[in-house]
């Protein structure tokens, strides 16, 4: 493929101005390309599996706005629903029928969820779920896993993944030691470490929170028995099990990752897909736990735009399309096709022994290392320079993967054979240069 020289003039000018007005020039750190270097391009528009930058360059998009764009960008059904909803008012701060419809949908799709509360982000959902677990159990400590990212709430920015891993600084400044000290961050897939933490903190642990299939340190795959072990340990020690399905929920299956794993958490958090690209989060689970929330119980949580009618309309339309189009089966098919193509390319390359390709459904990631990647430490030990070369090699060929080895790739229903073929052609050109 002749690699066209891509003009980035307008992106550069916008970024230069953004840097004078917005910290790092971005409203969320992962967008800043800090993990790969260089400057981000600025999006002009997106449709289907593609995004166009302000200089007119187009890219097959595997970031999908970090998960929400599961149908592809600007799906007709979502745009229509948003227009209808917005025409009747964009926010009321008064209960609406759409919130009941969304709650009914989540409860019916995710059997472990008996009651659910909407928020405006995944961060809020995770923060609230942790507060609820502490209020329900009367305990303060929390177990999480290194590299898992549950938003930027203080208790959860401890050895967190995603953007927090950019400079190998998984902890954030500004989080009081007294709060961070209540969070025990353990290696993913290490049940012995969890067992020991419960033993050493008897009666003190309110909850274990985990991304069932972590997507914020690249994609990690849970080993057989890991989640069953977490369930057993939480039951034995009177702690709650929280599955953070903000990324995996309504993506890996109708019932989220927990459907395939077959373990019933006490609480789950959601976001991304159920907002159809609008600001949404949700948390739900056992009714006896959820009823500890105000105004019924004493655990306070609130939000001006929680259950926003336009966001609900977008999310409901997206979920309806996923069901109508037999979306989960098709996402598995396109994921398998991309995986087979990538494995074929790497198998014939000099890199064949030093790349780990992880995929679950429509989520995937690549680690450049000869060793298996079981947890955050293994992921951090992978070769970031090779990843950086892959990223930019693909970008200049019109394929946009996450600008960090510590993120997952996302496929959508708009990624068809043409997009996969175009992607594999670009990969086949770049891999020999790595
Ligand atoms: P938000 O507050 O960004 O809506 O959700 C936080 C969150 C919670 N839990 C999981 C499993 C998540 O993946 C996220 C957010 N994911 C990142 C992508 N790695 C969002 C992108 C960003 O931070 O800009």
Short mmCIF file of C-alpha atoms and ligand atoms in Angstrom, two decimals:
data_model
loop_
_atom_site.label_atom_id
_atom_site.label_comp_id
_atom_site.label_asym_id
_atom_site.label_seq_id
_atom_site.Cartn_x
_atom_site.Cartn_y
_atom_site.Cartn_z
CA UNK A 1 0.00 0.00 0.00
CA UNK A 2 1.37 3.45 -0.83
CA UNK A 3 1.15 5.32 2.44
CA UNK A 4 -0.43 8.69 1.61
CA UNK A 5 1.04 11.62 3.47
CA UNK A 6 -1.72 12.63 5.82
CA UNK A 7 -2.13 16.33 6.48
CA UNK A 8 -2.68 17.03 10.16
CA UNK A 9 -2.50 20.81 9.91
CA UNK A 10 -5.86 21.60 11.49
CA UNK A 11 -5.44 18.99 14.24
CA UNK A 12 -2.07 20.50 15.14
CA UNK A 13 -3.50 24.01 15.25
CA UNK A 14 -6.42 22.91 17.39
CA UNK A 15 -4.15 20.99 19.74
CA UNK A 16 -1.84 24.00 20.10
CA UNK A 17 -4.79 26.13 21.15
CA UNK A 18 -6.29 23.39 23.31
CA UNK A 19 -3.02 23.17 25.24
CA UNK A 20 -3.43 26.82 26.28
CA UNK A 21 -6.95 26.25 27.58
CA UNK A 22 -7.33 22.62 28.72
CA UNK A 23 -4.81 20.67 30.83
CA UNK A 24 -2.84 18.52 28.38
CA UNK A 25 -5.18 19.79 25.66
CA UNK A 26 -7.70 17.06 26.39
CA UNK A 27 -10.74 16.48 28.56
CA UNK A 28 -9.63 12.97 29.39
CA UNK A 29 -5.97 11.86 29.65
CA UNK A 30 -6.24 8.74 27.49
CA UNK A 31 -6.98 10.97 24.48
CA UNK A 32 -3.60 12.72 24.70
CA UNK A 33 -1.50 10.00 22.98
CA UNK A 34 0.89 10.22 25.95
CA UNK A 35 1.41 6.44 25.87
CA UNK A 36 2.53 6.46 22.25
CA UNK A 37 3.92 9.98 21.97
CA UNK A 38 3.04 12.56 19.36
CA UNK A 39 -0.17 14.57 19.24
CA UNK A 40 -3.77 13.44 19.00
CA UNK A 41 -5.80 14.08 15.88
CA UNK A 42 -9.07 15.95 16.32
CA UNK A 43 -12.30 14.27 15.24
CA UNK A 44 -14.60 16.02 12.80
CA UNK A 45 -17.26 13.32 12.40
CA UNK A 46 -17.84 9.60 12.63
CA UNK A 47 -20.19 7.17 10.94
CA UNK A 48 -20.31 3.39 11.03
CA UNK A 49 -16.85 1.93 11.62
CA UNK A 50 -15.05 5.11 10.58
CA UNK A 51 -13.99 8.39 12.07
CA UNK A 52 -12.77 11.41 10.08
CA UNK A 53 -10.33 13.95 11.48
CA UNK A 54 -10.53 17.70 10.96
CA UNK A 55 -8.07 17.41 8.08
CA UNK A 56 -10.29 14.99 6.22
CA UNK A 57 -8.30 11.82 6.94
CA UNK A 58 -10.45 8.77 7.62
CA UNK A 59 -9.70 5.85 9.91
CA UNK A 60 -11.23 2.46 10.60
CA UNK A 61 -11.98 3.03 14.27
CA UNK A 62 -11.21 0.35 16.90
CA UNK A 63 -11.61 2.69 19.86
CA UNK A 64 -15.33 3.22 19.31
CA UNK A 65 -15.35 6.11 21.83
CA UNK A 66 -13.90 3.58 24.33
CA UNK A 67 -16.85 1.19 24.07
CA UNK A 68 -20.20 2.96 23.59
CA UNK A 69 -20.23 2.77 19.76
CA UNK A 70 -21.18 -0.91 19.64
CA UNK A 71 -23.48 -0.44 16.63
CA UNK A 72 -20.89 1.77 14.96
CA UNK A 73 -20.98 5.57 15.06
CA UNK A 74 -24.13 7.64 14.52
CA UNK A 75 -26.51 4.69 14.09
CA UNK A 76 -29.77 5.80 12.44
CA UNK A 77 -31.97 4.24 15.13
CA UNK A 78 -30.15 6.08 17.91
CA UNK A 79 -30.15 9.42 16.09
CA UNK A 80 -33.89 9.09 15.47
CA UNK A 81 -34.63 8.23 19.09
CA UNK A 82 -32.49 11.12 20.34
CA UNK A 83 -34.32 13.57 18.07
CA UNK A 84 -37.72 12.43 19.26
CA UNK A 85 -36.73 12.54 22.94
CA UNK A 86 -34.96 15.89 22.76
CA UNK A 87 -37.93 17.50 21.02
CA UNK A 88 -39.96 16.86 24.18
CA UNK A 89 -37.37 18.37 26.50
CA UNK A 90 -33.76 17.51 27.25
CA UNK A 91 -33.94 17.11 31.02
CA UNK A 92 -36.64 17.37 33.68
CA UNK A 93 -35.21 16.34 37.04
CA UNK A 94 -38.56 14.60 37.32
CA UNK A 95 -39.05 10.84 36.94
CA UNK A 96 -39.82 9.72 33.39
CA UNK A 97 -41.17 6.56 31.77
CA UNK A 98 -37.91 6.03 29.88
CA UNK A 99 -36.04 5.54 33.15
CA UNK A 100 -38.48 2.82 34.13
CA UNK A 101 -38.08 1.25 30.68
CA UNK A 102 -34.28 1.28 30.99
CA UNK A 103 -34.43 -0.21 34.49
CA UNK A 104 -36.82 -2.90 33.23
CA UNK A 105 -34.45 -3.68 30.34
CA UNK A 106 -31.35 -3.96 32.58
CA UNK A 107 -33.16 -6.10 35.14
CA UNK A 108 -34.47 -8.42 32.44
CA UNK A 109 -31.12 -8.77 30.62
CA UNK A 110 -28.92 -9.19 33.73
CA UNK A 111 -30.42 -11.78 36.14
CA UNK A 112 -28.21 -10.73 39.08
CA UNK A 113 -29.71 -7.22 38.96
CA UNK A 114 -32.97 -6.98 40.90
CA UNK A 115 -32.89 -3.17 41.24
CA UNK A 116 -30.81 -0.53 39.44
CA UNK A 117 -29.98 3.16 39.73
CA UNK A 118 -28.82 5.34 36.82
CA UNK A 119 -25.88 7.75 37.00
CA UNK A 120 -24.13 9.98 34.44
CA UNK A 121 -20.84 8.10 34.19
CA UNK A 122 -19.17 4.81 34.95
CA UNK A 123 -17.06 6.57 37.57
CA UNK A 124 -20.15 7.62 39.48
CA UNK A 125 -21.58 4.12 39.21
CA UNK A 126 -18.43 2.54 40.63
CA UNK A 127 -18.02 5.15 43.37
CA UNK A 128 -21.64 4.64 44.39
CA UNK A 129 -21.38 0.85 44.34
CA UNK A 130 -18.36 1.00 46.67
CA UNK A 131 -20.13 3.42 49.02
CA UNK A 132 -23.21 1.17 48.98
CA UNK A 133 -21.13 -1.91 49.80
CA UNK A 134 -19.50 -0.04 52.70
CA UNK A 135 -22.90 1.14 53.93
CA UNK A 136 -24.48 -2.30 53.63
CA UNK A 137 -21.64 -4.17 55.38
CA UNK A 138 -20.54 -1.46 57.80
CA UNK A 139 -16.97 -2.17 56.72
CA UNK A 140 -14.39 0.17 55.16
CA UNK A 141 -11.79 -1.86 53.27
CA UNK A 142 -11.95 -2.73 49.59
CA UNK A 143 -10.12 -5.23 47.39
CA UNK A 144 -9.47 -4.32 43.76
CA UNK A 145 -6.98 -5.64 41.21
CA UNK A 146 -3.87 -3.98 39.76
CA UNK A 147 -4.55 -2.50 36.35
CA UNK A 148 -8.30 -2.63 36.72
CA UNK A 149 -9.80 0.81 36.21
CA UNK A 150 -13.09 1.71 37.87
CA UNK A 151 -13.19 5.43 37.09
CA UNK A 152 -11.49 8.21 38.98
CA UNK A 153 -13.12 7.97 42.39
CA UNK A 154 -10.59 8.36 45.24
CA UNK A 155 -10.90 4.84 46.63
CA UNK A 156 -10.43 3.33 43.20
CA UNK A 157 -7.45 5.33 41.92
CA UNK A 158 -5.10 2.86 43.56
CA UNK A 159 -2.91 0.89 41.15
CA UNK A 160 -5.54 1.73 38.54
CA UNK A 161 -5.34 0.95 34.86
CA UNK A 162 -6.19 2.88 31.69
CA UNK A 163 -4.81 6.40 31.58
CA UNK A 164 -3.50 6.07 35.14
CA UNK A 165 -0.93 3.59 33.80
CA UNK A 166 0.51 6.02 31.29
CA UNK A 167 3.70 6.80 33.12
CA UNK A 168 3.64 3.68 35.25
CA UNK A 169 2.01 5.88 37.88
CA UNK A 170 -1.05 3.79 38.74
CA UNK A 171 -1.76 5.88 41.82
CA UNK A 172 -3.04 9.45 41.71
CA UNK A 173 -1.78 12.48 43.59
CA UNK A 174 -4.49 14.10 45.68
CA UNK A 175 -5.90 10.90 47.12
CA UNK A 176 -5.44 11.05 50.90
CA UNK A 177 -3.34 8.19 52.25
CA UNK A 178 -6.13 7.51 54.74
CA UNK A 179 -8.45 6.71 51.84
CA UNK A 180 -5.97 4.95 49.55
CA UNK A 181 -4.88 2.86 52.53
CA UNK A 182 -8.33 1.29 52.71
CA UNK A 183 -7.92 -0.16 49.23
CA UNK A 184 -5.97 -3.39 48.80
CA UNK A 185 -4.86 -3.80 45.18
CA UNK A 186 -3.90 -7.37 44.27
CA UNK A 187 -2.68 -9.17 41.13
CA UNK A 188 -5.53 -10.26 38.83
CA UNK A 189 -5.95 -14.04 38.52
CA UNK A 190 -4.27 -14.56 41.93
CA UNK A 191 -6.80 -16.21 44.26
CA UNK A 192 -4.13 -17.00 46.86
CA UNK A 193 -3.46 -13.26 47.24
CA UNK A 194 -7.18 -12.61 47.71
CA UNK A 195 -7.48 -15.40 50.27
CA UNK A 196 -4.51 -14.00 52.20
CA UNK A 197 -5.94 -10.46 52.11
CA UNK A 198 -9.21 -11.67 53.58
CA UNK A 199 -7.33 -13.60 56.29
CA UNK A 200 -5.20 -10.59 57.19
CA UNK A 201 -8.18 -8.22 57.23
CA UNK A 202 -10.82 -10.40 58.87
CA UNK A 203 -14.20 -8.70 59.16
CA UNK A 204 -12.89 -5.49 57.56
CA UNK A 205 -13.43 -5.97 53.84
CA UNK A 206 -16.67 -4.52 52.47
CA UNK A 207 -16.27 -5.70 48.90
CA UNK A 208 -14.15 -7.07 46.11
CA UNK A 209 -14.53 -5.02 42.93
CA UNK A 210 -13.27 -6.48 39.67
CA UNK A 211 -13.60 -5.98 35.94
CA UNK A 212 -14.70 -9.54 35.12
CA UNK A 213 -12.72 -9.34 31.86
CA UNK A 214 -10.33 -6.41 32.44
CA UNK A 215 -10.03 -4.02 29.49
CA UNK A 216 -7.94 -1.26 31.06
CA UNK A 217 -4.52 -2.84 31.05
CA UNK A 218 -4.92 -4.23 27.58
CA UNK A 219 -7.38 -7.12 27.69
CA UNK A 220 -6.76 -9.69 30.42
CA UNK A 221 -8.50 -13.07 30.38
CA UNK A 222 -9.79 -14.50 33.67
CA UNK A 223 -8.38 -17.96 34.38
CA UNK A 224 -10.80 -20.82 35.04
CA UNK A 225 -12.04 -20.75 38.63
CA UNK A 226 -10.88 -17.23 39.41
CA UNK A 227 -14.32 -15.61 39.60
CA UNK A 228 -15.84 -18.67 41.27
CA UNK A 229 -13.09 -18.34 43.86
CA UNK A 230 -13.89 -14.67 44.43
CA UNK A 231 -17.55 -15.57 44.95
CA UNK A 232 -16.65 -18.28 47.47
CA UNK A 233 -14.27 -16.02 49.40
CA UNK A 234 -16.76 -13.13 49.51
CA UNK A 235 -19.47 -15.48 50.82
CA UNK A 236 -17.11 -16.95 53.41
CA UNK A 237 -16.09 -13.50 54.69
CA UNK A 238 -19.37 -11.59 54.41
CA UNK A 239 -18.10 -9.24 51.70
CA UNK A 240 -19.93 -8.17 48.56
CA UNK A 241 -18.70 -9.08 45.08
CA UNK A 242 -18.94 -6.18 42.61
CA UNK A 243 -18.50 -6.79 38.87
CA UNK A 244 -17.53 -3.61 37.07
CA UNK A 245 -19.20 -4.19 33.71
CA UNK A 246 -18.98 -0.58 32.52
CA UNK A 247 -16.96 -1.86 29.56
CA UNK A 248 -18.13 -5.49 29.24
CA UNK A 249 -21.80 -4.97 30.07
CA UNK A 250 -24.16 -5.34 27.09
CA UNK A 251 -21.05 -5.87 24.94
CA UNK A 252 -19.80 -9.39 25.69
CA UNK A 253 -23.34 -10.77 25.92
CA UNK A 254 -26.87 -9.60 26.69
CA UNK A 255 -26.11 -10.36 30.33
CA UNK A 256 -22.58 -8.99 30.15
CA UNK A 257 -19.39 -10.87 31.01
CA UNK A 258 -21.15 -12.47 34.00
CA UNK A 259 -23.46 -14.38 31.64
CA UNK A 260 -20.53 -16.36 30.21
CA UNK A 261 -18.64 -16.59 33.50
CA UNK A 262 -21.66 -17.99 35.32
CA UNK A 263 -20.94 -16.19 38.61
CA UNK A 264 -23.59 -13.97 40.22
CA UNK A 265 -22.13 -10.77 41.73
CA UNK A 266 -23.98 -8.88 44.47
CA UNK A 267 -23.65 -5.61 42.57
CA UNK A 268 -22.71 -4.73 38.99
CA UNK A 269 -21.83 -1.41 37.40
CA UNK A 270 -22.59 -0.41 33.84
CA UNK A 271 -22.08 2.46 31.40
CA UNK A 272 -20.94 3.11 27.83
CA UNK A 273 -23.23 0.90 25.66
CA UNK A 274 -26.38 1.75 27.67
CA UNK A 275 -25.89 5.43 26.90
CA UNK A 276 -25.63 5.06 23.13
CA UNK A 277 -22.82 7.63 23.23
CA UNK A 278 -24.49 9.91 25.80
CA UNK A 279 -23.30 10.34 29.41
CA UNK A 280 -24.66 7.35 31.33
CA UNK A 281 -23.70 4.94 34.08
CA UNK A 282 -25.71 2.54 36.20
CA UNK A 283 -25.29 0.26 39.18
CA UNK A 284 -27.57 -2.50 40.34
CA UNK A 285 -27.85 -5.82 42.08
CA UNK A 286 -29.55 -7.52 45.02
CA UNK A 287 -32.65 -5.59 46.09
CA UNK A 288 -31.77 -5.86 49.80
CA UNK A 289 -28.47 -4.12 49.06
CA UNK A 290 -29.89 -1.54 46.62
CA UNK A 291 -32.63 -0.59 49.09
CA UNK A 292 -29.94 0.79 51.39
CA UNK A 293 -29.79 3.73 48.97
CA UNK A 294 -31.51 7.03 49.70
CA UNK A 295 -34.35 7.84 49.79
CA UNK A 296 -35.13 4.33 51.11
CA UNK A 297 -31.94 3.72 53.08
CA UNK A 298 -29.09 5.73 54.49
CA UNK A 299 -26.50 5.50 51.70
CA UNK A 300 -26.68 8.75 49.79
CA UNK A 301 -26.21 8.97 46.03
CA UNK A 302 -27.75 11.45 43.60
CA UNK A 303 -27.36 13.19 40.23
CA UNK A 304 -28.99 16.07 38.36
CA UNK A 305 -28.82 14.25 35.05
CA UNK A 306 -29.14 10.69 36.30
CA UNK A 307 -31.50 8.85 33.95
CA UNK A 308 -31.52 11.79 31.55
CA UNK A 309 -34.37 11.25 29.06
CA UNK A 310 -32.25 11.83 25.94
CA UNK A 311 -29.51 9.52 27.18
CA UNK A 312 -32.12 6.90 28.07
CA UNK A 313 -33.64 7.17 24.60
CA UNK A 314 -30.20 6.72 23.01
CA UNK A 315 -29.34 3.74 25.18
CA UNK A 316 -32.72 2.05 24.75
CA UNK A 317 -32.51 2.45 20.98
CA UNK A 318 -29.01 1.00 20.98
CA UNK A 319 -30.01 -2.01 23.07
CA UNK A 320 -33.07 -2.60 20.90
CA UNK A 321 -30.92 -2.57 17.76
CA UNK A 322 -28.41 -4.95 19.35
CA UNK A 323 -31.25 -7.40 19.99
CA UNK A 324 -32.97 -6.85 16.62
CA UNK A 325 -29.74 -7.38 14.67
CA UNK A 326 -28.68 -10.48 16.61
CA UNK A 327 -25.75 -8.30 17.57
CA UNK A 328 -23.89 -10.46 20.05
CA UNK A 329 -23.59 -13.37 17.64
CA UNK A 330 -22.41 -11.09 14.85
CA UNK A 331 -19.89 -9.35 17.11
CA UNK A 332 -18.41 -12.75 17.98
CA UNK A 333 -18.20 -13.61 14.27
CA UNK A 334 -16.38 -10.44 13.30
CA UNK A 335 -14.15 -10.73 16.36
CA UNK A 336 -13.20 -14.26 15.39
CA UNK A 337 -12.49 -13.19 11.80
CA UNK A 338 -10.21 -10.36 12.91
CA UNK A 339 -8.43 -12.63 15.40
CA UNK A 340 -7.85 -15.35 12.78
CA UNK A 341 -6.46 -12.78 10.35
CA UNK A 342 -4.14 -11.25 12.93
CA UNK A 343 -2.89 -14.64 14.11
CA UNK A 344 -2.18 -15.60 10.49
CA UNK A 345 -0.11 -12.46 9.91
CA UNK A 346 1.91 -12.78 13.11
CA UNK A 347 2.46 -16.51 12.60
CA UNK A 348 4.30 -15.77 9.34
CA UNK A 349 6.32 -12.91 10.84
CA UNK A 350 9.53 -12.65 12.80
CA UNK A 351 7.35 -11.63 15.75
CA UNK A 352 5.40 -14.89 15.87
CA UNK A 353 6.89 -15.97 19.20
CA UNK A 354 6.68 -12.58 20.88
CA UNK A 355 3.12 -11.39 20.59
CA UNK A 356 0.16 -12.26 22.82
CA UNK A 357 -3.21 -11.68 21.22
CA UNK A 358 -6.13 -11.64 23.67
CA UNK A 359 -9.74 -11.53 22.50
CA UNK A 360 -13.12 -11.94 24.15
CA UNK A 361 -16.06 -11.28 21.86
CA UNK A 362 -15.66 -7.82 20.33
CA UNK A 363 -12.82 -6.78 22.67
CA UNK A 364 -9.19 -7.49 21.91
CA UNK A 365 -5.63 -6.37 22.57
CA UNK A 366 -2.04 -7.14 21.58
CA UNK A 367 0.92 -7.44 23.95
CA UNK A 368 4.41 -7.64 22.50
CA UNK A 369 6.07 -10.16 24.76
CA UNK A 370 7.02 -13.83 24.55
CA UNK A 371 5.56 -14.47 28.01
CA UNK A 372 1.91 -15.13 28.82
CA UNK A 373 0.13 -12.03 30.11
CA UNK A 374 -1.90 -12.97 33.21
CA UNK A 375 -1.95 -9.68 35.07
CA UNK A 376 -0.93 -6.02 35.15
CA UNK A 377 2.76 -6.70 35.88
CA UNK A 378 2.99 -8.98 32.85
CA UNK A 379 1.28 -6.36 30.69
CA UNK A 380 3.59 -3.62 31.94
CA UNK A 381 6.57 -5.79 30.98
CA UNK A 382 5.48 -5.97 27.33
CA UNK A 383 7.37 -4.00 24.70
CA UNK A 384 5.77 -0.57 24.43
CA UNK A 385 8.14 0.63 21.72
CA UNK A 386 6.96 -2.10 19.37
CA UNK A 387 3.38 -1.21 20.24
CA UNK A 388 4.11 2.44 19.48
CA UNK A 389 5.48 1.52 16.05
CA UNK A 390 2.42 -0.61 15.35
CA UNK A 391 0.11 2.20 16.43
CA UNK A 392 1.61 4.82 14.16
CA UNK A 393 2.16 2.39 11.29
CA UNK A 394 -1.54 1.61 11.36
CA UNK A 395 -2.59 5.21 11.92
CA UNK A 396 -0.80 6.42 8.82
CA UNK A 397 -2.57 3.63 6.90
CA UNK A 398 -5.98 4.74 8.15
CA UNK A 399 -6.49 2.30 11.01
CA UNK A 400 -6.98 3.76 14.51
CA UNK A 401 -6.36 1.46 17.45
CA UNK A 402 -6.23 2.64 21.07
CA UNK A 403 -3.22 4.97 21.62
CA UNK A 404 -1.97 2.80 24.48
CA UNK A 405 -1.07 -0.85 25.08
CA UNK A 406 -3.10 -0.48 28.28
CA UNK A 407 -6.46 -0.24 26.56
CA UNK A 408 -8.68 -2.67 24.72
CA UNK A 409 -9.79 -2.57 21.08
CA UNK A 410 -13.50 -2.54 20.32
CA UNK A 411 -15.34 -3.92 17.31
CA UNK A 412 -18.82 -2.81 16.33
CA UNK A 413 -21.62 -4.14 14.14
CA UNK A 414 -20.42 -1.66 11.53
CA UNK A 415 -17.07 -3.48 11.20
CA UNK A 416 -17.75 -5.71 8.20
CA UNK A 417 -15.57 -7.84 5.94
CA UNK A 418 -14.31 -4.76 4.09
CA UNK A 419 -13.12 -3.06 7.28
CA UNK A 420 -11.48 -6.24 8.54
CA UNK A 421 -9.76 -6.78 5.18
CA UNK A 422 -8.53 -3.16 5.09
CA UNK A 423 -7.23 -3.53 8.64
CA UNK A 424 -5.44 -6.81 7.97
CA UNK A 425 -3.85 -5.35 4.85
CA UNK A 426 -2.45 -2.49 6.93
CA UNK A 427 -1.28 -4.85 9.69
CA UNK A 428 0.44 -7.10 7.13
CA UNK A 429 2.37 -4.07 5.89
CA UNK A 430 3.35 -2.79 9.32
CA UNK A 431 4.30 -6.01 11.12
CA UNK A 432 7.50 -6.63 9.11
CA UNK A 433 8.68 -3.15 10.12
CA UNK A 434 8.27 -3.79 13.88
P1 LIG B 1 -16.44 6.74 32.90
O1 LIG B 1 -16.46 7.55 34.17
O2 LIG B 1 -15.24 7.06 32.01
O3 LIG B 1 -17.78 6.76 32.16
O4 LIG B 1 -16.29 5.18 33.33
C1 LIG B 1 -15.21 4.80 34.14
C2 LIG B 1 -14.92 3.33 33.91
C3 LIG B 1 -15.32 2.43 34.88
N1 LIG B 1 -15.11 1.11 34.73
C4 LIG B 1 -14.50 0.63 33.61
C5 LIG B 1 -14.30 -0.85 33.47
C6 LIG B 1 -14.08 1.51 32.58
O5 LIG B 1 -13.48 1.01 31.48
C7 LIG B 1 -14.29 2.89 32.74
C8 LIG B 1 -13.83 3.89 31.70
N2 LIG B 1 -13.02 3.37 30.64
C9 LIG B 1 -12.08 4.30 30.05
C10 LIG B 1 -11.36 3.57 28.91
N3 LIG B 1 -10.32 2.75 29.40
C11 LIG B 1 -12.74 5.54 29.59
C12 LIG B 1 -11.90 6.41 28.68
C13 LIG B 1 -11.44 7.65 29.40
O6 LIG B 1 -11.07 7.59 30.59
O7 LIG B 1 -11.43 8.69 28.70
#
